[in-house]
Coordinates of C-alpha atoms and ligand atoms in Angstrom, one line a residue:
Chain A
M1 CA -79.1 -6.5 23.1
N2 CA -78.8 -10.1 23.7
A3 CA -79.5 -12.1 26.8
A4 CA -75.9 -12.3 28.0
Q5 CA -75.6 -8.6 27.7
Q6 CA -78.8 -7.8 29.5
K7 CA -77.7 -9.6 32.6
L8 CA -74.7 -7.4 32.9
Q9 CA -74.8 -4.4 35.2
Q10 CA -71.1 -3.8 35.4
G11 CA -68.3 -2.9 33.0
A12 CA -69.3 0.4 31.4
L13 CA -66.2 2.1 30.2
S14 CA -66.1 5.7 29.4
I15 CA -63.1 7.3 27.8
Q16 CA -63.3 11.0 27.7
D17 CA -61.1 13.3 25.7
V18 CA -58.0 11.3 26.3
S19 CA -54.7 12.5 24.8
K20 CA -51.3 10.9 25.1
I21 CA -48.0 12.4 24.1
Y22 CA -44.9 10.2 24.4
D23 CA -41.8 12.0 25.6
P24 CA -43.4 15.5 25.8
D25 CA -40.0 17.2 26.4
G26 CA -38.1 15.4 23.7
T27 CA -39.4 14.1 20.4
A28 CA -43.0 14.5 21.5
V29 CA -44.8 11.8 19.6
E30 CA -48.5 12.5 19.8
A31 CA -50.2 9.1 19.8
L32 CA -53.7 9.9 21.0
S33 CA -55.5 13.2 20.4
H34 CA -58.8 13.9 22.2
C35 CA -60.1 10.3 22.0
S36 CA -63.6 9.7 23.4
L37 CA -65.5 6.4 23.5
E38 CA -68.6 5.3 25.4
I39 CA -68.7 1.5 25.9
A40 CA -71.8 0.1 27.5
A41 CA -71.6 -2.8 30.0
G42 CA -71.4 -6.2 28.2
E43 CA -70.7 -4.7 24.8
I44 CA -68.2 -6.2 22.4
Y45 CA -66.5 -3.0 21.3
M46 CA -64.1 -3.2 18.4
V47 CA -61.5 -0.5 17.9
L48 CA -60.3 -0.6 14.3
G49 CA -57.4 1.5 13.1
P50 CA -54.4 1.4 10.9
S51 CA -51.0 0.1 12.1
G52 CA -49.2 2.4 14.5
C53 CA -52.1 4.8 15.0
G54 CA -52.2 4.5 18.8
K55 CA -54.5 1.6 19.6
T56 CA -52.2 -0.1 22.0
T57 CA -51.5 3.2 23.6
L58 CA -55.2 3.6 24.4
L59 CA -55.5 0.1 25.7
N60 CA -52.4 0.6 27.9
A61 CA -54.0 3.8 29.4
V62 CA -57.1 1.9 30.3
A63 CA -55.1 -1.0 31.8
G64 CA -53.0 1.4 33.8
F65 CA -49.7 0.5 32.2
H66 CA -48.9 4.2 31.5
P67 CA -50.3 7.6 32.3
V68 CA -52.4 9.7 30.0
S69 CA -51.4 13.3 29.1
S70 CA -54.9 14.7 29.5
G71 CA -58.5 13.5 29.7
R72 CA -60.1 10.9 31.9
I73 CA -61.3 7.3 31.9
L74 CA -64.2 6.0 34.0
L75 CA -65.3 2.5 34.8
D76 CA -68.9 2.3 35.9
G77 CA -68.8 6.0 36.8
E78 CA -65.7 5.6 39.0
V79 CA -62.6 7.6 37.9
L80 CA -59.7 5.3 36.8
C81 CA -57.6 8.2 35.8
N82 CA -57.9 11.9 35.2
D83 CA -55.7 15.0 35.2
K84 CA -54.9 14.7 38.9
T85 CA -54.0 11.0 38.8
P86 CA -53.1 10.4 35.2
Q87 CA -52.2 6.7 35.6
A88 CA -54.9 4.2 36.4
Q89 CA -54.3 1.5 39.1
Q90 CA -53.6 -1.9 37.6
N91 CA -56.4 -4.1 38.8
S92 CA -58.0 -7.5 38.1
D93 CA -61.3 -5.7 37.1
R94 CA -59.5 -5.0 33.8
M95 CA -57.8 -8.0 32.3
V96 CA -55.4 -7.7 29.4
V97 CA -54.7 -10.2 26.7
F98 CA -51.5 -9.1 25.1
Q99 CA -50.6 -8.5 21.4
N100 CA -47.8 -11.1 21.5
G101 CA -49.2 -13.3 24.3
A102 CA -48.0 -13.3 27.9
L103 CA -48.8 -16.7 29.3
F104 CA -46.1 -17.6 31.8
P105 CA -44.0 -20.1 29.9
W106 CA -42.9 -21.8 33.1
K107 CA -46.4 -22.7 34.2
T108 CA -48.7 -25.3 32.7
L109 CA -52.0 -24.0 31.2
L110 CA -53.8 -25.1 34.3
D111 CA -51.4 -23.3 36.6
N112 CA -51.5 -20.2 34.4
V113 CA -55.3 -20.1 34.6
S114 CA -55.6 -20.8 38.3
Y115 CA -52.9 -18.3 39.2
G116 CA -55.1 -15.2 39.4
P117 CA -57.7 -16.4 41.9
I118 CA -55.0 -18.0 44.1
V119 CA -52.8 -14.9 44.4
Q120 CA -55.9 -12.7 44.9
K121 CA -57.0 -15.1 47.6
R122 CA -60.5 -15.2 46.1
L123 CA -60.4 -19.0 45.9
S124 CA -58.5 -21.7 47.7
P125 CA -55.9 -23.4 45.4
K126 CA -58.2 -26.4 45.1
E127 CA -61.2 -24.4 44.2
A128 CA -59.2 -22.3 41.8
R129 CA -58.0 -25.5 40.0
E130 CA -61.5 -26.8 39.8
K131 CA -62.8 -23.6 38.3
A132 CA -59.8 -23.4 35.9
E133 CA -60.5 -27.0 34.8
A134 CA -64.2 -26.1 34.2
L135 CA -63.3 -23.1 32.1
L136 CA -60.6 -24.9 30.2
R137 CA -63.1 -27.6 29.4
E138 CA -65.5 -24.9 28.0
A139 CA -62.7 -23.6 25.8
G140 CA -61.8 -27.1 24.5
L141 CA -58.4 -27.0 26.2
I142 CA -58.9 -29.6 29.0
D143 CA -56.8 -32.3 27.2
I144 CA -53.8 -30.1 27.0
S145 CA -54.2 -28.4 30.4
H146 CA -51.0 -30.0 31.7
K147 CA -48.9 -28.7 28.9
Y148 CA -46.6 -25.7 28.9
P149 CA -47.3 -22.8 26.6
G150 CA -44.1 -23.6 24.6
E151 CA -45.6 -26.9 23.7
I152 CA -48.9 -25.7 22.1
S153 CA -49.9 -23.8 19.0
S154 CA -50.3 -20.0 19.2
G155 CA -54.1 -20.4 18.7
M156 CA -54.4 -22.6 21.7
A157 CA -52.1 -20.3 23.7
R158 CA -54.3 -17.3 22.9
R159 CA -57.5 -19.2 24.0
A160 CA -55.8 -20.2 27.2
E161 CA -54.8 -16.6 27.8
I162 CA -58.4 -15.5 27.4
V163 CA -59.5 -18.2 29.9
R164 CA -56.8 -17.0 32.3
A165 CA -58.4 -13.5 32.1
L166 CA -62.0 -14.6 32.3
I167 CA -61.5 -16.7 35.5
N168 CA -61.0 -13.5 37.4
E169 CA -64.4 -12.3 36.4
P170 CA -63.2 -9.0 35.2
K171 CA -65.5 -6.1 34.3
V172 CA -63.7 -5.5 31.1
L173 CA -61.6 -7.7 28.9
L174 CA -59.0 -5.8 27.0
L175 CA -57.8 -7.7 23.9
D176 CA -54.9 -6.3 21.9
E177 CA -55.0 -7.9 18.4
P178 CA -55.0 -11.4 19.9
Y179 CA -55.4 -13.1 16.5
R180 CA -52.8 -11.1 14.6
A181 CA -50.6 -13.2 12.4
M182 CA -53.0 -16.1 12.3
D183 CA -54.2 -17.6 9.1
A184 CA -57.9 -16.9 8.1
L185 CA -59.0 -20.4 8.9
T186 CA -57.6 -20.4 12.4
K187 CA -58.9 -17.0 13.0
A188 CA -62.5 -18.1 12.1
I189 CA -62.3 -20.9 14.6
M190 CA -60.9 -18.5 17.2
H191 CA -63.7 -16.0 16.6
E192 CA -66.4 -18.6 17.1
N193 CA -64.7 -19.8 20.2
L194 CA -64.4 -16.3 21.6
L195 CA -68.2 -15.6 21.0
K196 CA -69.0 -18.9 22.7
M197 CA -66.8 -18.0 25.7
Y198 CA -68.5 -14.6 25.8
E199 CA -72.0 -16.2 25.8
L200 CA -71.0 -18.3 28.8
N201 CA -69.1 -15.6 30.6
P202 CA -70.5 -12.2 29.6
V203 CA -68.2 -9.3 30.0
T204 CA -67.4 -6.0 28.4
I205 CA -64.9 -6.6 25.6
F206 CA -62.6 -3.9 24.4
F207 CA -61.0 -5.5 21.3
I208 CA -58.3 -3.8 19.2
T209 CA -57.8 -4.9 15.6
H210 CA -56.8 -3.8 12.2
D211 CA -58.8 -6.6 10.6
L212 CA -62.0 -5.2 9.1
E213 CA -63.9 -8.4 8.8
E214 CA -62.9 -9.5 12.3
A215 CA -64.3 -6.2 13.6
V216 CA -67.6 -6.6 11.9
F217 CA -68.0 -10.3 12.7
L218 CA -67.4 -10.0 16.4
G219 CA -68.5 -6.5 17.4
H220 CA -71.7 -4.8 18.6
K221 CA -69.9 -1.6 17.6
V222 CA -66.9 -0.7 15.6
A223 CA -65.0 2.5 16.4
I224 CA -62.9 3.6 13.5
M225 CA -59.7 5.4 14.5
T226 CA -57.8 7.9 12.4
T227 CA -54.1 7.7 11.7
R228 CA -51.8 8.9 14.3
P229 CA -52.5 10.9 16.4
A230 CA -55.5 8.6 16.8
T231 CA -58.9 10.0 17.5
V232 CA -62.3 8.5 16.9
K233 CA -63.5 9.1 13.4
E234 CA -66.8 7.3 13.5
V235 CA -68.6 4.6 15.6
I236 CA -70.6 2.2 13.5
P237 CA -73.1 -0.1 15.2
I238 CA -73.1 -3.6 13.7
D239 CA -76.7 -4.7 13.1
L240 CA -76.2 -8.5 13.0
P241 CA -78.0 -10.7 15.5
Y242 CA -76.1 -13.0 17.9
P243 CA -75.3 -15.8 18.2
R244 CA -73.1 -15.4 15.1
D245 CA -71.3 -18.2 13.4
H246 CA -69.4 -18.7 10.2
R247 CA -72.5 -18.7 8.1
V248 CA -72.9 -15.0 8.8
L249 CA -69.7 -14.4 6.9
S250 CA -71.3 -15.3 3.6
S251 CA -74.6 -13.4 4.2
E252 CA -75.6 -10.3 2.5
P253 CA -76.1 -8.1 5.6
F254 CA -72.6 -9.0 6.7
R255 CA -71.2 -7.9 3.3
L256 CA -73.1 -4.6 3.5
Q257 CA -71.8 -3.9 6.9
V258 CA -68.2 -4.6 5.8
Q259 CA -68.6 -2.3 2.9
R260 CA -69.9 0.4 5.2
V261 CA -66.9 0.1 7.5
K262 CA -64.5 -0.3 4.6
A263 CA -65.6 3.0 3.1
S264 CA -65.0 4.8 6.4
V265 CA -61.6 3.1 7.0
R266 CA -60.3 3.5 3.4
S267 CA -59.5 7.1 3.6
E268 CA -57.6 6.6 6.8
A269 CA -55.6 3.7 5.4
E270 CA -54.7 5.9 2.4
K271 CA -53.5 8.6 4.7
A272 CA -51.5 6.2 6.8
F273 CA -49.9 4.8 3.6
A274 CA -49.1 8.2 2.4
A275 CA -47.5 9.1 5.7
G276 CA -45.3 6.1 5.4
E277 CA -46.4 4.4 8.6
K278 CA -44.7 1.0 8.7
E279 CA -46.9 -1.8 7.8
L280 CA -47.0 -4.5 10.5
A281 CA -49.4 -7.1 9.3
Chain B
M1 CA -48.5 -29.6 17.1
P2 CA -47.1 -33.1 17.7
D3 CA -49.4 -35.2 19.8
I4 CA -47.9 -36.6 23.0
S5 CA -50.0 -39.3 24.6
P6 CA -51.3 -38.5 28.1
S7 CA -49.0 -41.1 29.8
L8 CA -46.0 -39.3 28.3
S9 CA -47.1 -35.8 29.1
N10 CA -46.0 -36.1 32.7
P11 CA -43.1 -38.5 32.7
S12 CA -41.5 -39.6 35.9
L13 CA -37.8 -38.8 36.6
L14 CA -36.8 -42.4 35.8
S15 CA -38.6 -42.6 32.5
R16 CA -37.1 -39.3 31.5
F17 CA -33.7 -40.5 32.4
W18 CA -34.2 -43.6 30.3
F19 CA -35.5 -41.5 27.5
H20 CA -32.4 -39.4 27.4
T21 CA -30.1 -42.3 27.8
R22 CA -31.8 -44.1 24.9
R23 CA -31.7 -41.1 22.7
N24 CA -28.0 -40.5 23.5
I25 CA -27.1 -44.1 22.7
S26 CA -28.9 -44.0 19.4
N27 CA -27.2 -40.7 18.5
P28 CA -24.3 -40.6 16.0
H29 CA -22.7 -37.7 17.9
L30 CA -21.9 -40.1 20.7
Y31 CA -19.9 -42.4 18.4
L32 CA -18.2 -39.6 16.6
G33 CA -17.2 -38.2 20.0
L34 CA -15.8 -41.5 21.1
L35 CA -13.9 -41.8 17.8
G36 CA -12.4 -38.4 18.4
I37 CA -11.3 -39.4 21.9
A38 CA -9.7 -42.5 20.4
C39 CA -7.8 -40.5 17.8
F40 CA -6.5 -38.1 20.5
G41 CA -5.4 -41.1 22.6
F42 CA -3.6 -42.6 19.6
L43 CA -1.7 -39.4 18.8
Y44 CA -0.8 -39.1 22.5
Y45 CA 0.5 -42.7 22.4
L46 CA 2.4 -42.1 19.1
F47 CA 4.2 -39.0 20.2
T48 CA 5.2 -40.1 23.7
E49 CA 5.7 -43.9 23.5
G50 CA 5.3 -45.2 20.0
W51 CA 7.6 -42.8 18.2
P52 CA 8.6 -40.2 20.9
L53 CA 9.2 -36.7 19.7
P54 CA 12.1 -34.9 21.4
R55 CA 9.8 -32.4 23.0
F56 CA 7.5 -35.0 24.5
E57 CA 10.2 -37.4 25.6
K58 CA 9.9 -36.6 29.3
L59 CA 6.1 -36.9 29.3
P60 CA 4.6 -40.1 30.6
G61 CA 2.8 -41.9 27.8
P62 CA -0.8 -43.4 28.0
V63 CA 0.4 -46.9 28.6
A64 CA 2.5 -45.9 31.6
V65 CA -0.2 -43.7 32.9
F66 CA -3.0 -46.2 32.6
T67 CA -0.9 -49.0 34.0
E68 CA -0.2 -46.9 37.0
W69 CA -3.8 -45.6 37.3
F70 CA -5.4 -49.1 37.3
S71 CA -2.6 -50.8 39.2
P72 CA -3.7 -52.4 42.6
D73 CA -0.1 -51.7 43.7
P74 CA 0.8 -48.4 42.2
M75 CA 4.5 -47.4 42.1
W76 CA 3.8 -43.8 43.3
G77 CA 0.9 -44.5 45.6
I78 CA -1.9 -43.1 43.5
S79 CA -4.3 -45.4 41.6
I80 CA -8.0 -46.2 41.6
Y81 CA -7.2 -48.8 44.3
S82 CA -5.6 -46.3 46.7
E83 CA -7.6 -44.6 49.4
E84 CA -5.5 -41.5 49.2
Y85 CA -6.6 -41.0 45.6
Y86 CA -10.2 -40.6 46.7
Q87 CA -9.3 -38.5 49.7
H88 CA -7.8 -36.0 47.3
I89 CA -10.7 -36.1 45.0
W90 CA -13.1 -35.7 47.8
A91 CA -11.2 -32.8 49.3
S92 CA -11.4 -30.9 45.9
V93 CA -15.0 -31.9 45.2
R94 CA -16.0 -30.7 48.6
R95 CA -14.3 -27.4 48.2
V96 CA -15.9 -26.8 44.8
G97 CA -19.3 -27.8 46.2
I98 CA -19.0 -25.3 49.1
A99 CA -17.6 -22.6 46.8
L100 CA -20.6 -23.1 44.4
L101 CA -23.1 -23.1 47.2
I102 CA -21.7 -19.8 48.5
A103 CA -21.4 -18.3 45.1
T104 CA -25.0 -19.2 44.2
G105 CA -26.4 -18.5 47.7
L106 CA -24.9 -14.9 47.6
G107 CA -24.8 -14.3 43.9
V108 CA -28.4 -15.2 43.0
P109 CA -30.0 -12.9 45.6
L110 CA -27.6 -10.1 44.8
G111 CA -28.2 -10.5 41.0
L112 CA -32.0 -10.6 41.5
L113 CA -31.8 -7.4 43.5
M114 CA -29.6 -5.7 40.9
G115 CA -31.9 -6.7 38.1
W116 CA -35.0 -5.7 40.1
S117 CA -33.9 -2.3 41.5
K118 CA -32.5 0.2 39.1
V119 CA -31.1 2.3 42.0
F120 CA -29.4 -0.7 43.6
K121 CA -27.8 -1.6 40.3
D122 CA -26.5 2.0 39.8
Y123 CA -24.7 1.6 43.2
S124 CA -23.4 -1.8 42.9
F125 CA -22.7 -2.5 39.2
P126 CA -19.6 -0.2 39.0
V127 CA -18.0 -1.9 42.0
L128 CA -18.6 -5.3 40.5
E129 CA -17.2 -4.3 37.2
L130 CA -14.0 -3.0 38.8
L131 CA -13.5 -6.1 41.0
R132 CA -14.3 -8.6 38.3
P133 CA -11.2 -8.1 36.0
I134 CA -8.8 -8.7 38.9
P135 CA -7.5 -12.2 38.3
V136 CA -8.3 -14.6 41.1
L137 CA -4.6 -15.4 41.6
A138 CA -4.0 -11.8 42.5
W139 CA -6.2 -12.4 45.6
V140 CA -3.9 -15.1 46.9
P141 CA -1.9 -13.1 49.4
L142 CA -4.9 -11.2 50.7
A143 CA -6.8 -14.4 51.0
I144 CA -4.1 -16.0 53.1
L145 CA -3.8 -12.9 55.2
M146 CA -7.6 -12.8 55.8
F147 CA -8.0 -16.4 56.7
N148 CA -5.2 -17.9 58.6
D149 CA -6.1 -21.6 58.2
T150 CA -5.3 -23.5 55.0
E151 CA -8.9 -24.5 54.0
T152 CA -10.7 -21.2 53.9
P153 CA -8.4 -19.2 51.5
V154 CA -8.8 -22.0 49.0
I155 CA -12.6 -22.0 49.2
F156 CA -12.6 -18.2 49.1
L157 CA -10.6 -18.2 45.9
A158 CA -12.7 -20.8 44.2
T159 CA -15.8 -18.9 45.2
L160 CA -14.8 -15.5 43.9
A161 CA -14.9 -15.9 40.1
S162 CA -18.0 -18.0 40.2
F163 CA -19.7 -15.4 42.3
Y164 CA -19.2 -12.6 39.8
I165 CA -20.5 -14.8 37.0
T166 CA -23.5 -15.8 39.0
V167 CA -24.4 -12.2 39.9
L168 CA -24.0 -11.0 36.3
N169 CA -26.0 -13.8 34.7
T170 CA -28.8 -13.5 37.3
M171 CA -29.0 -9.8 36.7
L172 CA -29.2 -10.3 33.0
G173 CA -31.8 -13.0 33.5
V174 CA -34.1 -10.6 35.4
E175 CA -33.5 -7.9 32.8
S176 CA -34.3 -10.3 30.0
I177 CA -37.8 -11.0 31.3
N178 CA -40.5 -9.9 28.9
P179 CA -42.1 -6.8 30.6
N180 CA -45.5 -8.1 29.5
F181 CA -45.1 -11.0 31.9
I182 CA -44.7 -8.5 34.7
R183 CA -47.7 -6.5 33.5
A184 CA -49.8 -9.6 33.2
A185 CA -48.8 -10.6 36.7
A186 CA -49.9 -7.2 38.0
C187 CA -53.2 -7.5 36.2
L188 CA -53.8 -10.9 37.7
G189 CA -53.4 -9.3 41.2
S190 CA -49.9 -10.4 42.2
K191 CA -48.4 -8.9 45.4
P192 CA -44.7 -8.1 45.2
H193 CA -43.8 -11.5 46.7
H194 CA -45.9 -13.4 44.2
L195 CA -44.3 -11.4 41.4
F196 CA -40.9 -12.4 42.7
L197 CA -41.6 -16.0 43.3
H198 CA -43.8 -16.7 40.2
V199 CA -42.3 -14.4 37.6
I200 CA -38.9 -13.0 38.4
L201 CA -37.3 -16.1 39.7
P202 CA -38.5 -18.6 37.1
G203 CA -38.0 -16.0 34.4
A204 CA -34.4 -15.6 35.4
L205 CA -33.7 -19.3 35.9
P206 CA -32.5 -20.1 32.4
F207 CA -29.8 -17.4 32.7
I208 CA -29.0 -18.4 36.2
F209 CA -28.3 -21.9 35.0
T210 CA -26.2 -20.7 32.1
G211 CA -24.2 -18.8 34.6
L212 CA -23.9 -21.8 36.9
Q213 CA -22.7 -23.9 34.0
I214 CA -19.8 -21.4 33.4
S215 CA -19.3 -21.1 37.2
V216 CA -18.6 -24.7 37.7
G217 CA -15.7 -24.6 35.2
I218 CA -14.3 -21.4 36.6
S219 CA -14.6 -22.7 40.1
W220 CA -12.5 -25.8 39.2
F221 CA -10.0 -23.6 37.5
S222 CA -9.5 -21.3 40.4
L223 CA -9.6 -24.2 42.9
V224 CA -6.7 -26.1 41.3
A225 CA -4.7 -22.9 41.1
A226 CA -5.4 -22.1 44.8
E227 CA -4.6 -25.6 45.9
M228 CA -1.2 -25.4 44.3
V229 CA -0.5 -22.2 46.3
S230 CA -1.9 -23.2 49.6
G231 CA -3.4 -26.4 50.8
Q232 CA -2.5 -29.8 52.1
Y233 CA -4.9 -31.9 50.2
G234 CA -6.8 -31.8 46.9
L235 CA -6.0 -32.5 43.3
G236 CA -4.2 -29.2 42.6
Y237 CA -1.9 -29.8 45.6
L238 CA -1.2 -33.4 44.4
I239 CA -0.2 -32.2 41.0
L240 CA 2.4 -29.8 42.4
N241 CA 3.5 -32.3 45.0
S242 CA 4.0 -35.0 42.3
Y243 CA 6.0 -32.6 40.2
T244 CA 8.5 -31.9 43.1
S245 CA 8.7 -35.6 43.8
V246 CA 9.2 -36.4 40.1
T247 CA 6.2 -38.8 39.8
Y248 CA 5.0 -37.6 36.4
E249 CA 2.5 -40.5 35.9
T250 CA 0.6 -39.2 38.9
I251 CA 0.4 -35.7 37.3
V252 CA -1.3 -37.0 34.2
I253 CA -3.6 -39.3 36.3
I254 CA -4.7 -36.2 38.2
M255 CA -5.1 -34.2 35.1
M256 CA -7.4 -36.8 33.6
T257 CA -9.3 -37.1 36.8
L258 CA -9.9 -33.3 36.8
G259 CA -11.2 -33.7 33.2
L260 CA -13.6 -36.4 34.3
V261 CA -14.7 -34.8 37.5
G262 CA -15.2 -31.4 35.8
Y263 CA -17.3 -33.0 33.1
A264 CA -19.4 -34.9 35.7
S265 CA -20.0 -31.7 37.6
S266 CA -21.2 -29.7 34.7
A267 CA -23.4 -32.6 33.5
L268 CA -24.9 -32.6 37.0
V269 CA -25.7 -28.9 36.7
R270 CA -27.2 -29.5 33.3
F271 CA -29.3 -32.3 34.7
V272 CA -30.6 -30.3 37.6
G273 CA -31.4 -27.4 35.3
R274 CA -33.4 -29.6 33.0
Q275 CA -35.4 -30.9 36.0
L276 CA -36.1 -27.4 37.2
M277 CA -37.0 -26.1 33.8
Q278 CA -39.1 -28.8 32.3
W279 CA -41.1 -26.1 30.5
Q280 CA -38.0 -25.1 28.6
A281 CA -36.7 -28.6 28.0
R282 CA -40.0 -29.7 26.6
A283 CA -40.4 -26.7 24.3
L284 CA -36.8 -27.2 23.0
A285 CA -37.4 -31.0 22.5
L286 CA -40.4 -30.1 20.2
E287 CA -38.0 -28.0 18.1
N288 CA -35.7 -31.0 18.0
R289 CA -32.8 -29.3 19.7
Ligands
ATP301 N1 -42.8 4.4 24.4 C1 -43.0 5.1 23.3 N2 -42.3 6.2 23.1 C2 -42.4 6.9 21.9 N3 -43.3 6.6 21.0 C3 -44.1 5.5 21.1 C4 -44.0 4.7 22.3 N4 -44.8 3.6 22.2 C5 -45.4 3.8 21.0 N5 -45.0 4.9 20.4 C6 -45.5 5.4 19.1 O1 -46.8 5.8 19.2 C7 -47.6 5.4 18.1 C8 -48.7 4.5 18.4 O2 -48.2 3.3 19.0 P1 -49.2 2.1 19.3 O3 -48.3 1.0 19.8 O4 -50.2 2.6 20.3 O5 -49.9 1.8 17.9 P2 -50.8 0.6 17.5 O6 -52.0 1.2 16.9 O7 -51.1 -0.3 18.6 O8 -50.0 -0.1 16.4 P3 -49.9 -1.6 15.9 O9 -51.0 -1.8 15.0 O10 -48.5 -1.6 15.3 O11 -50.0 -2.4 17.2 C9 -46.6 4.7 17.1 O12 -46.2 5.6 16.1 C10 -45.4 4.4 18.0 O13 -44.2 4.5 17.3
MG302 MG1 -50.5 -2.4 19.0

């Protein structure tokens, strides 16, 4: 437990026995099978699983983008969805950062970031812009805040999207492989930046990835998912103190943690490979 | 990521205009284009005046046309010095302008609605697809029956084809929007009217302008046809009128005028589109397109 986390009272996410079957009457693709996760308020919770196992499916159920087939999801003890109302309400208490990025290309970074508080009428347009500027400054984006997403690198865009989520003070930040397809060097910079943003704006983070070292470097806990239909195989607490920076990567404890996770993941990766799941690195 | 200095990151209208002009002037495409026009002009001269081919004998050549066009005292009444010339141009430009305003004003909302609501699309799309293949000229008699003045039928006909194109492109524009933008907007707490104003409309805008670009051409096309059938003014009317009064130079003058005015109107649409979609223009500029 670090200081940032202890301040936090809100954002405990409880996923209980959730299953999801796509197209139950037709081809019936079972994506999630009796998935259960307990995520404490303020935790960085990494969900690690092979390609196509059902990670995005789980995130979409939490965000309320589609209904679950059975099970329930609670946020701070309040039911988001259950068997009676299988689809959660979409709400700004759970902010999503999408796998392929979803900044509005027709708005500048500043307008993208200030959009949420303005439409929710939480802040006046002027206040929203001031707050957006402050957050963009924290994230090192203030110099490009007047640019459009199409003009900046994907790393910058991803940072801005996280800022756009954080400005709404969500209880949970849902990140769907935000750093996929980035080179290792950029990733390392993005990771440190994310941890810094987290220190400044503590929030529960539900982070999907299939990058093992990313999971160990960032997370308080790593949940390892099986191949499709996904269920939780094992939850491994990561015993490395925060604040973490790039030096952690070359330390012995880090190496041991990675090995521990690798051993658990390996058998799943082999199963996925044997099942011929398409590799989407 | 190329670095653009802060002063350039939010350029004024004027400086953008200069930027584009300078870039166009230093562009070989411009000179190749001019060379192409010169070649075409030379062939035109060769076959009609220099060394007339039997088939082209009756056509007025470029020398005759340009002499007439720029004459302060034109033989047949139409040149850049005659007031009548501009009255005809204005009559047509005005009709195309009104037609485009109506086509856009009705077509964009209808297209947005069709892209937005699956049910509404199911109702309206078949009707549109059945009406669309009917050539505009087939509407002439009904247009004249419906509106018993001379002006309205012409505008009606010029509107029709542009309207279909605007509706279809707007609908495609809405359907092309990445569904994650809509999800993101919902997460961020958008009410339906925010979603419409900040996501659907700007997301569809590139398609709307592609449609508008085509509409302008189609609108001129239908207009000239309509003016030949009904109308007492306008460039189409003047072409037919010159034919019956055997003033062939005037026909070619008007044809060239149509080319110029048509080009100018689509350039204007492109310009407005670029202003409204800076986000796209700048991203494309970075890719050197
Ligand atoms: N709408 C759908 N209808 C039917 N099957 C689907 C649908 N969406 C996803 N699937 C299937 O469900 C499985 C899980 O998909 P999901 O996108 O959740 O995987 P993922 O773990 O996020 O994969 P990736 O690593 O590729 O992002 C996949 O086999 C996919 O083909
Ligand atoms: Mg996914």
